[in-house]
Amino acid sequence: MIINNLLLLLAVSFPVPGSAAPPSAQSDLSPLSGPAPIPEDDGRILRRSKRGWMWNHFFLLEEYTGTDYQYVGKLHSDQDRGDGSVKYVLSGDGAGSLFLIDENSGDIHAAKRLDREEKAYYTLRAQAVNKFTNHPLEPESEFIIKIHDINDNEPKFTKDIYMATVPEMSDVGTYVLNVTATDADDETYGNSAKLVYSILQGQPYFSVEPETGTIRTALPNMDRENKEKYQVVIQAKDMAGQMGGLSGTTTVNITLTDVNDSPPRFPHSSYHLSVLESAEIGSTVGRIKANDADVGENADMQYTIIDGERGSEDVFGIFTDKITQEGVITVRKPLDYETKRVYTLKVEASNTHLDSRFNYLGPFKDTATVKLTIQDVDEPPVFSTAPYIFQVDENAAVGSFIAAVTAMDP
């Protein structure tokens, strides 16, 4: 507040030539009226004392590109008779470096280009003194110069590259990720920092909400087995997205995560395996595998012998190799080529982790026929009786017949 007669006349800069000054600036340049009555509730009349001038904020345009110093305003005191005895003094933020004053005329100029993003306002103090005695002619007054924003900063995202995942087969509109951009311009003035998000790459699979930067799925039934990874480019544009606004972009790498939407399927309807009749109980006959396009636990399978020739299911067994997800067929009972040479089994492979949402894509199981052939082994002859016990007289002549033994080669 400047008391008495020290006046500060400011040239106010605005981004649009010819536009009206803001109401606050207009009121700043108007003297307060003389004594005015102020009614009170008790009926008394109070009178307000007259003051000189009231100051709030004054504006200068940032990034001034003119060749001359940018004019700020002029100090003038009623004590100045024009005889050269008055000196005007400026102090505070940037006085003497950023802001220069002609001590004789009171004219104030900005000596350098000002950046609002570096410093948004400056607090200065003005005073008129007698040039010869250095005595103040007016009380010191404080005022603020606020730097007026221009759109000189493009939006910047918090990350250059975002990583995100979303389950395959998600419904349209499923949330994926929220990206955020910031603009260093003044968000309280105009649209310089008002951002609008749009998608430059990634349609028709994904969309982005213009005001929030929220990315969502835009296409139904996206199948990981067909396409797993997507690269989406998001743009943030200031000036509310209008032509001439500045923009910045970011990349979002989106991966579809697996759900159990692919049933297991045997690549062949029947398999042929062979095993030696001498195979030990518990030994492996062979492996079969049903294919499943899913991954992880969604591809876990269980193998079961569900049918076969009479007694076949007791002779052979099957279990799942948890690492390879193969069905391992093993021997459970002794084999005999001479007794039975061929066995036929029906094997089922089924998923162990089902998702009821995708039952309509099933059934999540499949069957195949396995034919097992028993191979002959060269076995030694087998005596008909073991052991043999014979009696012979002690005085039997040499060459006498005692008994006969028989053996059979299977």
mmCIF file of C-alpha atoms in Angstrom:
data_model
loop_
_atom_site.group_PDB
_atom_site.id
_atom_site.type_symbol
_atom_site.label_atom_id
_atom_site.label_comp_id
_atom_site.label_asym_id
_atom_site.label_seq_id
_atom_site.Cartn_x
_atom_site.Cartn_y
_atom_site.Cartn_z
ATOM 1 C CA MET A 1 0.000 0.000 0.000
ATOM 2 C CA ILE A 2 1.376 3.425 -0.949
ATOM 3 C CA ILE A 3 0.397 6.129 1.504
ATOM 4 C CA ASN A 4 -0.045 9.808 0.596
ATOM 5 C CA ASN A 5 0.891 10.758 -2.936
ATOM 6 C CA LEU A 6 3.360 8.159 -4.347
ATOM 7 C CA LEU A 7 1.797 6.736 -7.471
ATOM 8 C CA LEU A 8 2.825 3.624 -9.376
ATOM 9 C CA LEU A 9 1.606 3.612 -12.944
ATOM 10 C CA LEU A 10 1.959 0.154 -14.464
ATOM 11 C CA ALA A 11 1.791 -0.870 -18.081
ATOM 12 C CA VAL A 12 -0.104 -4.170 -17.996
ATOM 13 C CA SER A 13 0.723 -6.771 -20.688
ATOM 14 C CA PHE A 14 -1.854 -9.242 -21.971
ATOM 15 C CA PRO A 15 -1.523 -12.113 -24.433
ATOM 16 C CA VAL A 16 -4.227 -10.847 -26.811
ATOM 17 C CA PRO A 17 -3.708 -7.293 -28.172
ATOM 18 C CA GLY A 18 -6.597 -5.038 -27.452
ATOM 19 C CA SER A 19 -8.091 -7.273 -24.749
ATOM 20 C CA ALA A 20 -9.434 -5.615 -21.626
ATOM 21 C CA ALA A 21 -7.401 -5.584 -18.451
ATOM 22 C CA PRO A 22 -8.406 -8.083 -15.783
ATOM 23 C CA PRO A 23 -10.738 -6.644 -13.161
ATOM 24 C CA SER A 24 -8.015 -6.859 -10.524
ATOM 25 C CA ALA A 25 -5.614 -4.809 -12.643
ATOM 26 C CA GLN A 26 -8.253 -2.218 -13.406
ATOM 27 C CA SER A 27 -9.049 -1.738 -9.758
ATOM 28 C CA ASP A 28 -5.366 -1.452 -8.976
ATOM 29 C CA LEU A 29 -5.091 1.704 -11.044
ATOM 30 C CA SER A 30 -8.106 3.392 -9.481
ATOM 31 C CA PRO A 31 -7.782 5.612 -6.406
ATOM 32 C CA LEU A 32 -10.109 4.936 -3.585
ATOM 33 C CA SER A 33 -12.912 7.429 -3.169
ATOM 34 C CA GLY A 34 -12.900 10.024 -0.417
ATOM 35 C CA PRO A 35 -14.377 9.491 3.025
ATOM 36 C CA ALA A 36 -17.381 7.223 2.719
ATOM 37 C CA PRO A 37 -19.847 6.309 5.459
ATOM 38 C CA ILE A 38 -19.970 2.693 6.552
ATOM 39 C CA PRO A 39 -23.259 1.767 8.243
ATOM 40 C CA GLU A 40 -23.085 -0.383 11.355
ATOM 41 C CA ASP A 41 -25.732 -2.551 12.945
ATOM 42 C CA ASP A 42 -26.028 -0.285 16.015
ATOM 43 C CA GLY A 43 -26.887 2.713 13.882
ATOM 44 C CA ARG A 44 -23.599 4.530 14.266
ATOM 45 C CA ILE A 45 -21.879 5.987 11.224
ATOM 46 C CA LEU A 46 -18.149 5.254 10.904
ATOM 47 C CA ARG A 47 -15.984 7.115 8.429
ATOM 48 C CA ARG A 48 -13.117 5.533 6.488
ATOM 49 C CA SER A 49 -9.981 7.590 6.238
ATOM 50 C CA LYS A 50 -8.757 8.453 2.756
ATOM 51 C CA ARG A 51 -5.800 6.492 1.442
ATOM 52 C CA GLY A 52 -3.705 6.967 -1.644
ATOM 53 C CA TRP A 53 -3.586 3.832 -3.794
ATOM 54 C CA MET A 54 -4.200 0.082 -3.313
ATOM 55 C CA TRP A 55 -2.059 -2.412 -5.254
ATOM 56 C CA ASN A 56 -2.455 -6.112 -5.858
ATOM 57 C CA HIS A 57 -0.923 -8.025 -8.783
ATOM 58 C CA PHE A 58 0.421 -6.571 -11.995
ATOM 59 C CA PHE A 59 1.321 -8.626 -14.983
ATOM 60 C CA LEU A 60 4.193 -8.933 -17.421
ATOM 61 C CA LEU A 61 4.260 -11.350 -20.319
ATOM 62 C CA GLU A 62 6.849 -14.110 -19.983
ATOM 63 C CA GLU A 63 9.376 -14.896 -22.715
ATOM 64 C CA TYR A 64 9.253 -11.340 -24.079
ATOM 65 C CA THR A 65 11.039 -11.332 -27.453
ATOM 66 C CA GLY A 66 11.265 -7.600 -28.186
ATOM 67 C CA THR A 67 14.587 -5.898 -28.798
ATOM 68 C CA ASP A 68 13.985 -3.208 -26.139
ATOM 69 C CA TYR A 69 13.528 -3.700 -22.416
ATOM 70 C CA GLN A 70 9.954 -4.572 -21.504
ATOM 71 C CA TYR A 71 8.214 -1.605 -19.889
ATOM 72 C CA VAL A 72 6.738 -2.282 -16.460
ATOM 73 C CA GLY A 73 5.444 1.030 -15.191
ATOM 74 C CA LYS A 74 6.274 4.414 -13.719
ATOM 75 C CA LEU A 75 6.751 5.754 -10.189
ATOM 76 C CA HIS A 76 5.622 9.312 -9.512
ATOM 77 C CA SER A 77 5.251 11.340 -6.344
ATOM 78 C CA ASP A 78 3.219 14.504 -5.818
ATOM 79 C CA GLN A 79 6.343 15.793 -4.072
ATOM 80 C CA ASP A 80 8.126 15.734 -7.421
ATOM 81 C CA ARG A 81 8.077 19.356 -8.711
ATOM 82 C CA GLY A 82 10.153 18.527 -11.738
ATOM 83 C CA ASP A 83 13.240 20.290 -10.394
ATOM 84 C CA GLY A 84 15.356 17.112 -10.279
ATOM 85 C CA SER A 85 15.375 16.853 -6.504
ATOM 86 C CA VAL A 86 13.444 13.580 -6.327
ATOM 87 C CA LYS A 87 15.075 10.184 -6.710
ATOM 88 C CA TYR A 88 13.059 7.025 -7.173
ATOM 89 C CA VAL A 89 14.358 3.858 -5.542
ATOM 90 C CA LEU A 90 13.369 0.259 -6.274
ATOM 91 C CA SER A 91 14.238 -2.735 -4.041
ATOM 92 C CA GLY A 92 13.187 -6.324 -3.566
ATOM 93 C CA ASP A 93 13.128 -9.372 -5.875
ATOM 94 C CA GLY A 94 15.310 -8.745 -8.903
ATOM 95 C CA ALA A 95 15.710 -5.012 -8.315
ATOM 96 C CA GLY A 96 18.836 -3.764 -10.062
ATOM 97 C CA SER A 97 19.243 -6.937 -12.142
ATOM 98 C CA LEU A 98 15.907 -8.079 -13.560
ATOM 99 C CA PHE A 99 14.081 -4.810 -12.931
ATOM 100 C CA LEU A 100 15.746 -1.462 -13.567
ATOM 101 C CA ILE A 101 14.446 1.960 -12.589
ATOM 102 C CA ASP A 102 15.328 5.354 -13.948
ATOM 103 C CA GLU A 103 15.861 7.165 -10.687
ATOM 104 C CA ASN A 104 14.975 10.516 -12.258
ATOM 105 C CA SER A 105 11.850 9.645 -14.237
ATOM 106 C CA GLY A 106 10.646 6.657 -12.145
ATOM 107 C CA ASP A 107 10.293 4.468 -15.249
ATOM 108 C CA ILE A 108 10.676 0.718 -14.509
ATOM 109 C CA HIS A 109 11.763 -1.818 -17.146
ATOM 110 C CA ALA A 110 12.369 -5.565 -17.156
ATOM 111 C CA ALA A 111 15.957 -6.065 -18.341
ATOM 112 C CA LYS A 112 15.769 -9.785 -19.090
ATOM 113 C CA ARG A 113 13.362 -12.333 -20.475
ATOM 114 C CA LEU A 114 11.268 -13.729 -17.640
ATOM 115 C CA ASP A 115 10.175 -17.358 -17.331
ATOM 116 C CA ARG A 116 7.039 -17.958 -15.303
ATOM 117 C CA GLU A 117 7.984 -21.611 -14.789
ATOM 118 C CA GLU A 118 11.218 -20.460 -13.146
ATOM 119 C CA LYS A 119 9.613 -17.774 -10.960
ATOM 120 C CA ALA A 120 5.940 -16.868 -11.100
ATOM 121 C CA TYR A 121 5.970 -13.487 -9.310
ATOM 122 C CA TYR A 122 8.280 -10.877 -7.826
ATOM 123 C CA THR A 123 7.734 -8.774 -4.718
ATOM 124 C CA LEU A 124 9.187 -5.268 -5.030
ATOM 125 C CA ARG A 125 9.265 -2.127 -2.893
ATOM 126 C CA ALA A 126 9.110 1.419 -4.213
ATOM 127 C CA GLN A 127 10.164 4.685 -2.544
ATOM 128 C CA ALA A 128 10.727 8.341 -3.410
ATOM 129 C CA VAL A 129 13.562 10.139 -1.567
ATOM 130 C CA ASN A 130 15.159 13.562 -1.687
ATOM 131 C CA LYS A 131 18.169 13.250 -3.962
ATOM 132 C CA PHE A 132 20.262 15.647 -1.883
ATOM 133 C CA THR A 133 19.337 14.642 1.676
ATOM 134 C CA ASN A 134 18.322 11.014 1.019
ATOM 135 C CA HIS A 135 15.319 11.587 3.260
ATOM 136 C CA PRO A 136 12.155 9.661 2.255
ATOM 137 C CA LEU A 137 9.459 11.759 0.695
ATOM 138 C CA GLU A 138 6.909 8.965 0.866
ATOM 139 C CA PRO A 139 6.586 5.782 2.989
ATOM 140 C CA GLU A 140 7.954 2.688 1.274
ATOM 141 C CA SER A 141 5.305 0.759 -0.672
ATOM 142 C CA GLU A 142 5.214 -2.914 -1.707
ATOM 143 C CA PHE A 143 3.742 -4.335 -4.879
ATOM 144 C CA ILE A 144 3.824 -7.652 -6.801
ATOM 145 C CA ILE A 145 4.631 -8.243 -10.433
ATOM 146 C CA LYS A 146 3.114 -11.498 -11.615
ATOM 147 C CA ILE A 147 4.506 -13.109 -14.739
ATOM 148 C CA HIS A 148 1.778 -13.736 -17.260
ATOM 149 C CA ASP A 149 1.883 -17.263 -18.717
ATOM 150 C CA ILE A 150 2.184 -18.131 -22.379
ATOM 151 C CA ASN A 151 1.901 -21.628 -23.800
ATOM 152 C CA ASP A 152 5.615 -22.433 -24.019
ATOM 153 C CA ASN A 153 5.712 -25.885 -22.372
ATOM 154 C CA GLU A 154 4.594 -29.117 -24.000
ATOM 155 C CA PRO A 155 2.929 -31.810 -21.888
ATOM 156 C CA LYS A 156 5.283 -34.425 -20.482
ATOM 157 C CA PHE A 157 4.303 -37.901 -19.327
ATOM 158 C CA THR A 158 5.608 -39.245 -16.033
ATOM 159 C CA LYS A 159 7.122 -42.211 -17.932
ATOM 160 C CA ASP A 160 8.469 -42.607 -21.452
ATOM 161 C CA ILE A 161 7.324 -46.233 -21.546
ATOM 162 C CA TYR A 162 4.552 -47.835 -19.503
ATOM 163 C CA MET A 163 4.070 -51.581 -19.038
ATOM 164 C CA ALA A 164 0.618 -53.053 -18.442
ATOM 165 C CA THR A 165 -1.276 -56.340 -18.518
ATOM 166 C CA VAL A 166 -4.920 -57.221 -19.007
ATOM 167 C CA PRO A 167 -6.579 -60.679 -19.151
ATOM 168 C CA GLU A 168 -7.410 -61.977 -22.607
ATOM 169 C CA MET A 169 -11.089 -62.257 -23.519
ATOM 170 C CA SER A 170 -11.864 -59.251 -21.266
ATOM 171 C CA ASP A 171 -15.115 -57.349 -21.713
ATOM 172 C CA VAL A 172 -15.050 -54.087 -23.654
ATOM 173 C CA GLY A 173 -14.219 -51.233 -21.268
ATOM 174 C CA THR A 174 -12.008 -53.272 -18.930
ATOM 175 C CA TYR A 175 -9.499 -51.025 -17.132
ATOM 176 C CA VAL A 176 -5.893 -51.426 -18.291
ATOM 177 C CA LEU A 177 -3.816 -48.494 -17.011
ATOM 178 C CA ASN A 178 -3.912 -44.781 -16.237
ATOM 179 C CA VAL A 179 -1.249 -42.588 -17.847
ATOM 180 C CA THR A 180 -0.535 -39.081 -16.580
ATOM 181 C CA ALA A 181 1.035 -36.070 -18.242
ATOM 182 C CA THR A 182 1.869 -32.708 -16.658
ATOM 183 C CA ASP A 183 2.238 -29.252 -18.171
ATOM 184 C CA ALA A 184 4.461 -26.640 -16.544
ATOM 185 C CA ASP A 185 2.293 -23.788 -17.816
ATOM 186 C CA ASP A 186 -0.173 -21.965 -15.553
ATOM 187 C CA GLU A 187 -3.196 -24.185 -15.059
ATOM 188 C CA THR A 188 -5.170 -21.303 -13.498
ATOM 189 C CA TYR A 189 -4.984 -19.143 -16.596
ATOM 190 C CA GLY A 190 -6.474 -20.034 -19.945
ATOM 191 C CA ASN A 191 -6.049 -23.470 -21.499
ATOM 192 C CA SER A 192 -2.256 -23.596 -21.663
ATOM 193 C CA ALA A 193 -2.190 -26.481 -19.180
ATOM 194 C CA LYS A 194 -5.578 -28.021 -19.970
ATOM 195 C CA LEU A 195 -4.732 -31.444 -21.397
ATOM 196 C CA VAL A 196 -6.691 -33.791 -23.615
ATOM 197 C CA TYR A 197 -5.550 -37.397 -24.147
ATOM 198 C CA SER A 198 -5.947 -39.273 -27.419
ATOM 199 C CA ILE A 199 -4.736 -42.562 -28.863
ATOM 200 C CA LEU A 200 -2.418 -42.391 -31.877
ATOM 201 C CA GLN A 201 -1.656 -46.113 -32.165
ATOM 202 C CA GLY A 202 -3.436 -49.137 -30.746
ATOM 203 C CA GLN A 203 -6.917 -48.881 -32.192
ATOM 204 C CA PRO A 204 -9.303 -50.642 -32.467
ATOM 205 C CA TYR A 205 -8.044 -52.758 -29.584
ATOM 206 C CA PHE A 206 -7.781 -50.037 -26.934
ATOM 207 C CA SER A 207 -9.193 -46.592 -26.155
ATOM 208 C CA VAL A 208 -8.228 -43.725 -23.826
ATOM 209 C CA GLU A 209 -10.496 -41.389 -21.872
ATOM 210 C CA PRO A 210 -9.758 -37.814 -23.077
ATOM 211 C CA GLU A 211 -9.856 -36.140 -19.671
ATOM 212 C CA THR A 212 -8.329 -38.782 -17.373
ATOM 213 C CA GLY A 213 -5.813 -40.703 -19.495
ATOM 214 C CA THR A 214 -7.416 -44.006 -18.501
ATOM 215 C CA ILE A 215 -6.771 -46.776 -21.040
ATOM 216 C CA ARG A 216 -9.450 -49.442 -21.523
ATOM 217 C CA THR A 217 -10.067 -52.392 -23.824
ATOM 218 C CA ALA A 218 -12.129 -51.491 -26.881
ATOM 219 C CA LEU A 219 -12.485 -54.820 -28.688
ATOM 220 C CA PRO A 220 -14.207 -57.968 -27.369
ATOM 221 C CA ASN A 221 -12.713 -61.473 -27.344
ATOM 222 C CA MET A 222 -9.069 -60.508 -27.743
ATOM 223 C CA ASP A 223 -7.318 -63.878 -27.790
ATOM 224 C CA ARG A 224 -3.807 -64.210 -26.372
ATOM 225 C CA GLU A 225 -3.255 -67.302 -28.478
ATOM 226 C CA ASN A 226 -3.724 -65.173 -31.615
ATOM 227 C CA LYS A 227 -1.888 -62.011 -30.489
ATOM 228 C CA GLU A 228 -0.263 -61.535 -27.101
ATOM 229 C CA LYS A 229 1.507 -58.139 -27.159
ATOM 230 C CA TYR A 230 0.280 -54.704 -28.223
ATOM 231 C CA GLN A 231 2.053 -51.339 -28.465
ATOM 232 C CA VAL A 232 -0.155 -48.333 -27.784
ATOM 233 C CA VAL A 233 0.896 -44.688 -28.315
ATOM 234 C CA ILE A 234 -0.944 -42.052 -26.251
ATOM 235 C CA GLN A 235 -0.812 -38.304 -26.933
ATOM 236 C CA ALA A 236 -1.465 -35.509 -24.434
ATOM 237 C CA LYS A 237 -2.232 -32.136 -26.042
ATOM 238 C CA ASP A 238 -2.665 -28.824 -24.240
ATOM 239 C CA MET A 239 -4.966 -25.940 -25.158
ATOM 240 C CA ALA A 240 -7.789 -28.407 -24.486
ATOM 241 C CA GLY A 241 -6.772 -30.298 -27.610
ATOM 242 C CA GLN A 242 -7.372 -27.351 -29.933
ATOM 243 C CA MET A 243 -5.338 -26.664 -33.041
ATOM 244 C CA GLY A 244 -2.041 -24.994 -32.218
ATOM 245 C CA GLY A 245 -1.653 -26.693 -28.861
ATOM 246 C CA LEU A 246 1.577 -28.396 -27.862
ATOM 247 C CA SER A 247 1.691 -32.155 -27.401
ATOM 248 C CA GLY A 248 3.734 -34.990 -25.951
ATOM 249 C CA THR A 249 3.496 -38.755 -26.379
ATOM 250 C CA THR A 250 4.217 -41.923 -24.442
ATOM 251 C CA THR A 251 4.299 -45.618 -25.333
ATOM 252 C CA VAL A 252 2.318 -48.267 -23.461
ATOM 253 C CA ASN A 253 3.320 -51.913 -23.958
ATOM 254 C CA ILE A 254 0.304 -54.078 -23.110
ATOM 255 C CA THR A 255 0.466 -57.851 -22.696
ATOM 256 C CA LEU A 256 -2.606 -60.100 -22.654
ATOM 257 C CA THR A 257 -2.439 -62.529 -19.756
ATOM 258 C CA ASP A 258 -3.727 -66.066 -20.147
ATOM 259 C CA VAL A 259 -7.116 -67.443 -19.119
ATOM 260 C CA ASN A 260 -8.253 -71.043 -19.566
ATOM 261 C CA ASP A 261 -10.125 -70.641 -22.822
ATOM 262 C CA SER A 262 -8.363 -73.357 -24.863
ATOM 263 C CA PRO A 263 -9.408 -77.015 -24.333
ATOM 264 C CA PRO A 264 -6.750 -79.757 -24.510
ATOM 265 C CA ARG A 265 -6.706 -81.720 -27.743
ATOM 266 C CA PHE A 266 -4.800 -84.853 -28.754
ATOM 267 C CA PRO A 267 -2.986 -84.318 -32.054
ATOM 268 C CA HIS A 268 -3.819 -87.967 -33.002
ATOM 269 C CA SER A 269 -6.899 -90.064 -32.364
ATOM 270 C CA SER A 270 -4.876 -93.216 -31.753
ATOM 271 C CA TYR A 271 -1.360 -94.164 -30.638
ATOM 272 C CA HIS A 272 0.675 -97.382 -30.976
ATOM 273 C CA LEU A 273 3.179 -98.375 -28.292
ATOM 274 C CA SER A 274 5.127 -101.559 -27.673
ATOM 275 C CA VAL A 275 6.666 -103.096 -24.578
ATOM 276 C CA LEU A 276 8.799 -106.169 -23.850
ATOM 277 C CA GLU A 277 7.054 -108.908 -21.993
ATOM 278 C CA SER A 278 9.966 -108.815 -19.565
ATOM 279 C CA ALA A 279 9.255 -105.193 -18.521
ATOM 280 C CA GLU A 280 9.317 -104.748 -14.781
ATOM 281 C CA ILE A 281 6.323 -103.522 -12.804
ATOM 282 C CA GLY A 282 6.433 -99.721 -12.606
ATOM 283 C CA SER A 283 8.512 -99.315 -15.742
ATOM 284 C CA THR A 284 7.493 -96.805 -18.432
ATOM 285 C CA VAL A 285 5.837 -98.058 -21.592
ATOM 286 C CA GLY A 286 5.628 -94.680 -23.376
ATOM 287 C CA ARG A 287 4.295 -91.110 -23.313
ATOM 288 C CA ILE A 288 1.412 -89.373 -25.020
ATOM 289 C CA LYS A 289 0.493 -85.678 -24.894
ATOM 290 C CA ALA A 290 -2.572 -83.562 -25.506
ATOM 291 C CA ASN A 291 -1.856 -80.012 -26.729
ATOM 292 C CA ASP A 292 -3.175 -76.959 -24.879
ATOM 293 C CA ALA A 293 -2.604 -73.422 -26.209
ATOM 294 C CA ASP A 294 -2.924 -71.984 -22.702
ATOM 295 C CA VAL A 295 0.051 -71.524 -20.388
ATOM 296 C CA GLY A 296 0.800 -72.006 -16.714
ATOM 297 C CA GLU A 297 -1.811 -73.644 -14.569
ATOM 298 C CA ASN A 298 -4.386 -73.123 -17.329
ATOM 299 C CA ALA A 299 -2.549 -75.816 -19.308
ATOM 300 C CA ASP A 300 -2.307 -78.300 -16.410
ATOM 301 C CA MET A 301 -3.775 -81.680 -17.330
ATOM 302 C CA GLN A 302 -4.771 -84.955 -15.782
ATOM 303 C CA TYR A 303 -4.663 -88.237 -17.730
ATOM 304 C CA THR A 304 -6.993 -91.147 -16.948
ATOM 305 C CA ILE A 305 -7.610 -94.607 -18.441
ATOM 306 C CA ILE A 306 -11.380 -94.552 -18.830
ATOM 307 C CA ASP A 307 -11.940 -97.701 -20.892
ATOM 308 C CA GLY A 308 -10.213 -100.717 -22.428
ATOM 309 C CA GLU A 309 -10.395 -104.415 -23.024
ATOM 310 C CA ARG A 310 -11.372 -106.435 -20.038
ATOM 311 C CA GLY A 311 -8.594 -106.359 -17.513
ATOM 312 C CA SER A 312 -6.443 -103.950 -19.524
ATOM 313 C CA GLU A 313 -6.883 -101.083 -17.073
ATOM 314 C CA ASP A 314 -5.429 -103.278 -14.338
ATOM 315 C CA VAL A 315 -2.356 -104.247 -16.364
ATOM 316 C CA PHE A 316 -1.376 -100.641 -17.215
ATOM 317 C CA GLY A 317 -1.577 -97.321 -15.423
ATOM 318 C CA ILE A 318 -1.076 -93.660 -16.417
ATOM 319 C CA PHE A 319 0.040 -90.527 -14.552
ATOM 320 C CA THR A 320 0.823 -86.891 -15.513
ATOM 321 C CA ASP A 321 4.360 -85.551 -15.777
ATOM 322 C CA LYS A 322 3.858 -82.166 -14.091
ATOM 323 C CA ILE A 323 6.757 -80.589 -15.945
ATOM 324 C CA THR A 324 5.949 -81.662 -19.502
ATOM 325 C CA GLN A 325 2.206 -82.255 -19.039
ATOM 326 C CA GLU A 326 2.584 -85.610 -20.760
ATOM 327 C CA GLY A 327 0.665 -88.765 -19.920
ATOM 328 C CA VAL A 328 3.130 -91.496 -18.827
ATOM 329 C CA ILE A 329 1.879 -95.075 -19.325
ATOM 330 C CA THR A 330 3.407 -97.658 -16.940
ATOM 331 C CA VAL A 331 3.280 -101.439 -16.306
ATOM 332 C CA ARG A 332 1.233 -102.490 -13.297
ATOM 333 C CA LYS A 333 1.197 -106.289 -13.712
ATOM 334 C CA PRO A 334 3.572 -108.873 -15.260
ATOM 335 C CA LEU A 335 3.269 -109.276 -19.026
ATOM 336 C CA ASP A 336 3.296 -112.530 -20.947
ATOM 337 C CA TYR A 337 3.580 -112.537 -24.713
ATOM 338 C CA GLU A 338 2.451 -116.129 -24.864
ATOM 339 C CA THR A 339 -0.724 -115.311 -22.931
ATOM 340 C CA LYS A 340 -1.819 -111.934 -24.437
ATOM 341 C CA ARG A 341 -0.049 -109.992 -27.119
ATOM 342 C CA VAL A 342 -2.150 -106.817 -27.632
ATOM 343 C CA TYR A 343 -3.969 -104.471 -25.263
ATOM 344 C CA THR A 344 -6.234 -101.532 -26.211
ATOM 345 C CA LEU A 345 -6.829 -98.579 -23.854
ATOM 346 C CA LYS A 346 -8.924 -95.419 -24.043
ATOM 347 C CA VAL A 347 -7.177 -92.450 -22.395
ATOM 348 C CA GLU A 348 -8.719 -89.113 -21.425
ATOM 349 C CA ALA A 349 -6.842 -85.797 -20.933
ATOM 350 C CA SER A 350 -8.679 -83.062 -19.006
ATOM 351 C CA ASN A 351 -7.808 -79.609 -17.631
ATOM 352 C CA THR A 352 -7.514 -79.427 -13.867
ATOM 353 C CA HIS A 353 -8.202 -75.645 -13.510
ATOM 354 C CA LEU A 354 -11.457 -74.746 -15.212
ATOM 355 C CA ASP A 355 -12.947 -71.270 -15.688
ATOM 356 C CA SER A 356 -16.724 -71.421 -15.781
ATOM 357 C CA ARG A 357 -16.894 -68.246 -17.914
ATOM 358 C CA PHE A 358 -15.564 -70.219 -20.863
ATOM 359 C CA ASN A 359 -17.505 -73.459 -20.517
ATOM 360 C CA TYR A 360 -19.183 -72.695 -23.835
ATOM 361 C CA LEU A 361 -15.792 -73.202 -25.534
ATOM 362 C CA GLY A 362 -15.471 -76.753 -24.162
ATOM 363 C CA PRO A 363 -15.558 -79.558 -23.387
ATOM 364 C CA PHE A 364 -12.170 -79.073 -21.712
ATOM 365 C CA LYS A 365 -11.136 -82.678 -22.226
ATOM 366 C CA ASP A 366 -10.303 -85.078 -25.061
ATOM 367 C CA THR A 367 -9.801 -88.817 -25.592
ATOM 368 C CA ALA A 368 -7.494 -91.017 -27.636
ATOM 369 C CA THR A 369 -7.059 -94.763 -28.174
ATOM 370 C CA VAL A 370 -3.752 -96.391 -27.208
ATOM 371 C CA LYS A 371 -2.840 -99.808 -28.675
ATOM 372 C CA LEU A 372 -0.117 -101.639 -26.711
ATOM 373 C CA THR A 373 1.763 -104.488 -28.369
ATOM 374 C CA ILE A 374 3.681 -106.995 -26.214
ATOM 375 C CA GLN A 375 7.034 -108.025 -27.660
ATOM 376 C CA ASP A 376 8.388 -111.581 -27.252
ATOM 377 C CA VAL A 377 11.582 -112.184 -25.289
ATOM 378 C CA ASP A 378 13.923 -115.209 -25.840
ATOM 379 C CA GLU A 379 13.160 -117.097 -22.616
ATOM 380 C CA PRO A 380 15.166 -120.174 -21.379
ATOM 381 C CA PRO A 381 13.586 -123.637 -21.391
ATOM 382 C CA VAL A 382 11.527 -124.516 -18.340
ATOM 383 C CA PHE A 383 11.600 -128.006 -16.779
ATOM 384 C CA SER A 384 8.258 -129.561 -16.120
ATOM 385 C CA THR A 385 9.119 -130.306 -12.489
ATOM 386 C CA ALA A 386 11.588 -128.790 -10.149
ATOM 387 C CA PRO A 387 13.213 -130.427 -8.371
ATOM 388 C CA TYR A 388 13.128 -134.049 -9.621
ATOM 389 C CA ILE A 389 13.647 -136.848 -7.039
ATOM 390 C CA PHE A 390 14.527 -140.366 -8.304
ATOM 391 C CA GLN A 391 15.505 -143.638 -6.574
ATOM 392 C CA VAL A 392 18.022 -146.150 -7.920
ATOM 393 C CA ASP A 393 19.229 -149.450 -6.554
ATOM 394 C CA GLU A 394 22.776 -149.378 -5.315
ATOM 395 C CA ASN A 395 23.756 -152.437 -7.366
ATOM 396 C CA ALA A 396 22.201 -151.145 -10.620
ATOM 397 C CA ALA A 397 24.385 -151.849 -13.596
ATOM 398 C CA VAL A 398 26.016 -149.087 -15.518
ATOM 399 C CA GLY A 399 23.682 -147.756 -18.198
ATOM 400 C CA SER A 400 20.555 -148.860 -16.408
ATOM 401 C CA PHE A 401 17.492 -146.598 -17.022
ATOM 402 C CA ILE A 402 16.603 -144.516 -13.985
ATOM 403 C CA ALA A 403 14.004 -141.904 -15.129
ATOM 404 C CA ALA A 404 13.281 -139.153 -17.694
ATOM 405 C CA VAL A 405 13.104 -135.310 -17.321
ATOM 406 C CA THR A 406 11.245 -132.972 -19.653
ATOM 407 C CA ALA A 407 11.649 -129.234 -20.399
ATOM 408 C CA MET A 408 9.666 -126.820 -22.617
ATOM 409 C CA ASP A 409 10.759 -123.698 -24.407
ATOM 410 C CA PRO A 410 7.906 -121.159 -24.228
#
